[in-house]
CSV table of C-alpha atoms in Angstrom, one decimal:
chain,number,residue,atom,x,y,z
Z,29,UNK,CA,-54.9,-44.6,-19.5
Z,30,UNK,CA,-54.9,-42.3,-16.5
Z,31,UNK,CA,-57.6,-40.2,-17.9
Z,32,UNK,CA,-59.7,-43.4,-18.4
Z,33,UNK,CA,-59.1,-44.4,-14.9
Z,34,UNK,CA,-59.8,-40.9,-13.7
Z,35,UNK,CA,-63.3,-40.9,-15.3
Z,36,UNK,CA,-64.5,-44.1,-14.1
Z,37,UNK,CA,-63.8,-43.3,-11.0
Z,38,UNK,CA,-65.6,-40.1,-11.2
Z,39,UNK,CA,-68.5,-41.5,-12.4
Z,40,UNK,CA,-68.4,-44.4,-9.9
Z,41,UNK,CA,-68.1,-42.1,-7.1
Z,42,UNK,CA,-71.1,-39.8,-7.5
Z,43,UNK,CA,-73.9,-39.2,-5.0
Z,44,UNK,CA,-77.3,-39.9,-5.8
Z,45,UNK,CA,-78.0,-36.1,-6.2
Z,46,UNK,CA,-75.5,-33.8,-8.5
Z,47,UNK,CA,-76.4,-30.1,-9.5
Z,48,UNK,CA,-77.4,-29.8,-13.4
Z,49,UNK,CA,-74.0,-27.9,-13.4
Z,50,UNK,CA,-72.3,-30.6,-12.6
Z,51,UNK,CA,-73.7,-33.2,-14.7
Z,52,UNK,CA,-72.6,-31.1,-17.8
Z,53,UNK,CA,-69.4,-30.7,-16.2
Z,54,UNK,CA,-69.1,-34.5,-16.6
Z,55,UNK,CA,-70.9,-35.1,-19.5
Z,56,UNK,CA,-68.5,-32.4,-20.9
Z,57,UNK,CA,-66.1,-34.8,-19.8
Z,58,UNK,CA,-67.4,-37.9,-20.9
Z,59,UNK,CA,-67.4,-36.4,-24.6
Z,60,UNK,CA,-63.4,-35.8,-24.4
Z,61,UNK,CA,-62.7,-38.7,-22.7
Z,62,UNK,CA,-64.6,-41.0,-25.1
Z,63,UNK,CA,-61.7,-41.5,-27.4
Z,64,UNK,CA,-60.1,-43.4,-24.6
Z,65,UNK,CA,-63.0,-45.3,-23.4
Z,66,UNK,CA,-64.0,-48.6,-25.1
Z,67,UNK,CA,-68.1,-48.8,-26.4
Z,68,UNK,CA,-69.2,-50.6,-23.3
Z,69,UNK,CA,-67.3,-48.4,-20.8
Z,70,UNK,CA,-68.6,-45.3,-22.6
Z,71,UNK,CA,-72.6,-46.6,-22.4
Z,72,UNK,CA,-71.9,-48.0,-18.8
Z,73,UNK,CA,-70.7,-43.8,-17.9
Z,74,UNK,CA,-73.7,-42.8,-19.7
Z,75,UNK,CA,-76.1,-45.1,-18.0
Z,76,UNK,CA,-74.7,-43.8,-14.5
Z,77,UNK,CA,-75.6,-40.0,-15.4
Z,78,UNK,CA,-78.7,-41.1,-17.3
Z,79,UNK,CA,-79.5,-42.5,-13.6
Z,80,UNK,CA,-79.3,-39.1,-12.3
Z,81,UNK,CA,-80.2,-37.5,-15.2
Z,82,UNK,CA,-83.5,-38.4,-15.3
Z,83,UNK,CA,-84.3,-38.7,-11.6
Z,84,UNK,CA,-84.1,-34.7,-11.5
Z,85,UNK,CA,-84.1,-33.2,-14.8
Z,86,UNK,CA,-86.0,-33.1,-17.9
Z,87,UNK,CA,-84.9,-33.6,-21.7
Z,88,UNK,CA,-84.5,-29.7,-21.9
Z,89,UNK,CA,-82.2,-29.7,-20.0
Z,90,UNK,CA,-79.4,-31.0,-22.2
Z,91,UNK,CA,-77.8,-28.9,-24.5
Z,92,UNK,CA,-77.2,-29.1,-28.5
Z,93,UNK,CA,-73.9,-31.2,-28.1
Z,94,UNK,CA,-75.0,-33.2,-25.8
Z,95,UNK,CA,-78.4,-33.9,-27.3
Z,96,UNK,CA,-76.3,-34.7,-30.8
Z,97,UNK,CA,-74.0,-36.8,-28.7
Z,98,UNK,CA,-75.7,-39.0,-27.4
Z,99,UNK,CA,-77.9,-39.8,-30.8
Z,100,UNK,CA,-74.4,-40.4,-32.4
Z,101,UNK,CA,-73.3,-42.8,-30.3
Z,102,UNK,CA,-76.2,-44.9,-29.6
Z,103,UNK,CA,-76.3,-45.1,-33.1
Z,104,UNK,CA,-72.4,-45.6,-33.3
Z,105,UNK,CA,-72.8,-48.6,-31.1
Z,106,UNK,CA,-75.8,-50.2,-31.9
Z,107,UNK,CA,-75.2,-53.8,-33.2
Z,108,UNK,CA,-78.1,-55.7,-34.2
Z,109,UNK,CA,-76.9,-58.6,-33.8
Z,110,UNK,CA,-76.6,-58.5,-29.9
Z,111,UNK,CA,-80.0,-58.1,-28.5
Z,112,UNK,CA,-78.5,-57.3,-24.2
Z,113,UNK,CA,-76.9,-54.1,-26.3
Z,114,UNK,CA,-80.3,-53.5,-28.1
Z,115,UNK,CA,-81.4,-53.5,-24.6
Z,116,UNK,CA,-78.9,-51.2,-23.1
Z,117,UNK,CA,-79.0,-48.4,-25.8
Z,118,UNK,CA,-83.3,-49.0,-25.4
Z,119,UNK,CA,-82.9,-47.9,-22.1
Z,120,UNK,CA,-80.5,-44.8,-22.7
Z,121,UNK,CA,-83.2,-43.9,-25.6
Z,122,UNK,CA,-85.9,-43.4,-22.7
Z,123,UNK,CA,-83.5,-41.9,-20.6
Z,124,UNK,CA,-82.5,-39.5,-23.0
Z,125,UNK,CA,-85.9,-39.1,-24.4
Z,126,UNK,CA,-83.9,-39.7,-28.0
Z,127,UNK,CA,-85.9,-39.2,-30.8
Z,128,UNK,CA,-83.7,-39.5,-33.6
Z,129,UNK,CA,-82.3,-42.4,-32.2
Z,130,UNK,CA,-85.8,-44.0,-31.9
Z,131,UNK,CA,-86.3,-42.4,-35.7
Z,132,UNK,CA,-83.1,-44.8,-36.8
Z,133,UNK,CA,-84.3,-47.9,-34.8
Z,134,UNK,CA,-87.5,-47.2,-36.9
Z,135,UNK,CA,-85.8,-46.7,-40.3
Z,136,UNK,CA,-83.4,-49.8,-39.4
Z,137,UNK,CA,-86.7,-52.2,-39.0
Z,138,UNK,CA,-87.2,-51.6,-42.9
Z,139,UNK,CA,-83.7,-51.6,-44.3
Z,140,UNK,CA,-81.7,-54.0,-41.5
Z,141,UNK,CA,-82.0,-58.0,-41.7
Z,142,UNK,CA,-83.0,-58.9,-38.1
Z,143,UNK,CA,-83.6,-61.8,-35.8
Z,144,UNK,CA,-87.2,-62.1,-34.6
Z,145,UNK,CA,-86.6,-61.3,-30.9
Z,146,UNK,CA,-84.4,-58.0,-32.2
Z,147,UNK,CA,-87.1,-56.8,-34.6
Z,148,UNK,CA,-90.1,-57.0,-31.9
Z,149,UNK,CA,-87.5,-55.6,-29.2
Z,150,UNK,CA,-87.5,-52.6,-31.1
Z,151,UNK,CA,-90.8,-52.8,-32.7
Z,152,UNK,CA,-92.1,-52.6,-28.8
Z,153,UNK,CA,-89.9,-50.4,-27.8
Z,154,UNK,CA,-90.6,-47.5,-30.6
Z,155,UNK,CA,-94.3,-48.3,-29.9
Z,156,UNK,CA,-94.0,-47.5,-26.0
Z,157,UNK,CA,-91.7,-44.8,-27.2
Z,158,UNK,CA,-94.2,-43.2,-29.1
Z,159,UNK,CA,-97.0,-43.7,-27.0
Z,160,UNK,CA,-94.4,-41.6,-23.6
Z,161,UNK,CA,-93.3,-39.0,-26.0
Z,162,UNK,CA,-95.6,-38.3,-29.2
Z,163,UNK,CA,-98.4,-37.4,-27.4
């Protein structure tokens, strides 16, 4: 519990700019912590150094780990059935500049059963996806 408490806090608490050595520092931390940390606490962390993240650095930036990470989970905590998460792991996809994730949201609109306004979420957002990042 402390270490949940510690990390949140950690998180909350940072300035708007952090060094890159820094950020891995915590997303290092983030990726022991997780185990600790429910689904939505874990993607509200992530959104915060997503935040800073992509105000100053590019995808290249991010290591192995942390590249494989972050596909794991947003796939780990996707649930099609709730289109404000949809939404949320959307956003970390851009963020992230995640293209195995957008690869399984792609895969997903062929072998998934999905609501209308799920299926065109996604079917927009893989089309503005593509259009950023597969140039």
């Amino acid at each position: 519990m402390n270490n949940k408490i510690n990390i949140d806090s950690k998180f909350q608490s940072l300035l708007e700019i952090i060094s890159e050595e820094y950020f891995h520092d915590l997303f290092a931390e983030l990726i022991e912590s997780s185990q600790f940390l429910d689904e939505q606490k874990q993607i509200e962390l992530l959104e915060i150094l997503a935040e800073r993240f992509q105000k100053f650095y590019n995808v290249a930036e991010l290591t192995e780990n942390e590249k494989k990470f972050i596909s794991d989970q947003l796939i780990k905590w996707t649930h099609f059935s709730n289109l404000n998460r949809v939404y949320e792991l959307v956003g970390l996809m851009f963020s992230f500049v995640d293209k195995r994730y957008c690869e399984f949201l792609r895969l997903s609109l062929k072998t998934e059963q999905l609501t209308l306004d799920v299926r065109m979420e996604i079917a927009e957002s893989i089309k503005e996806f593509e259009k950023e990042y597969f140039k």
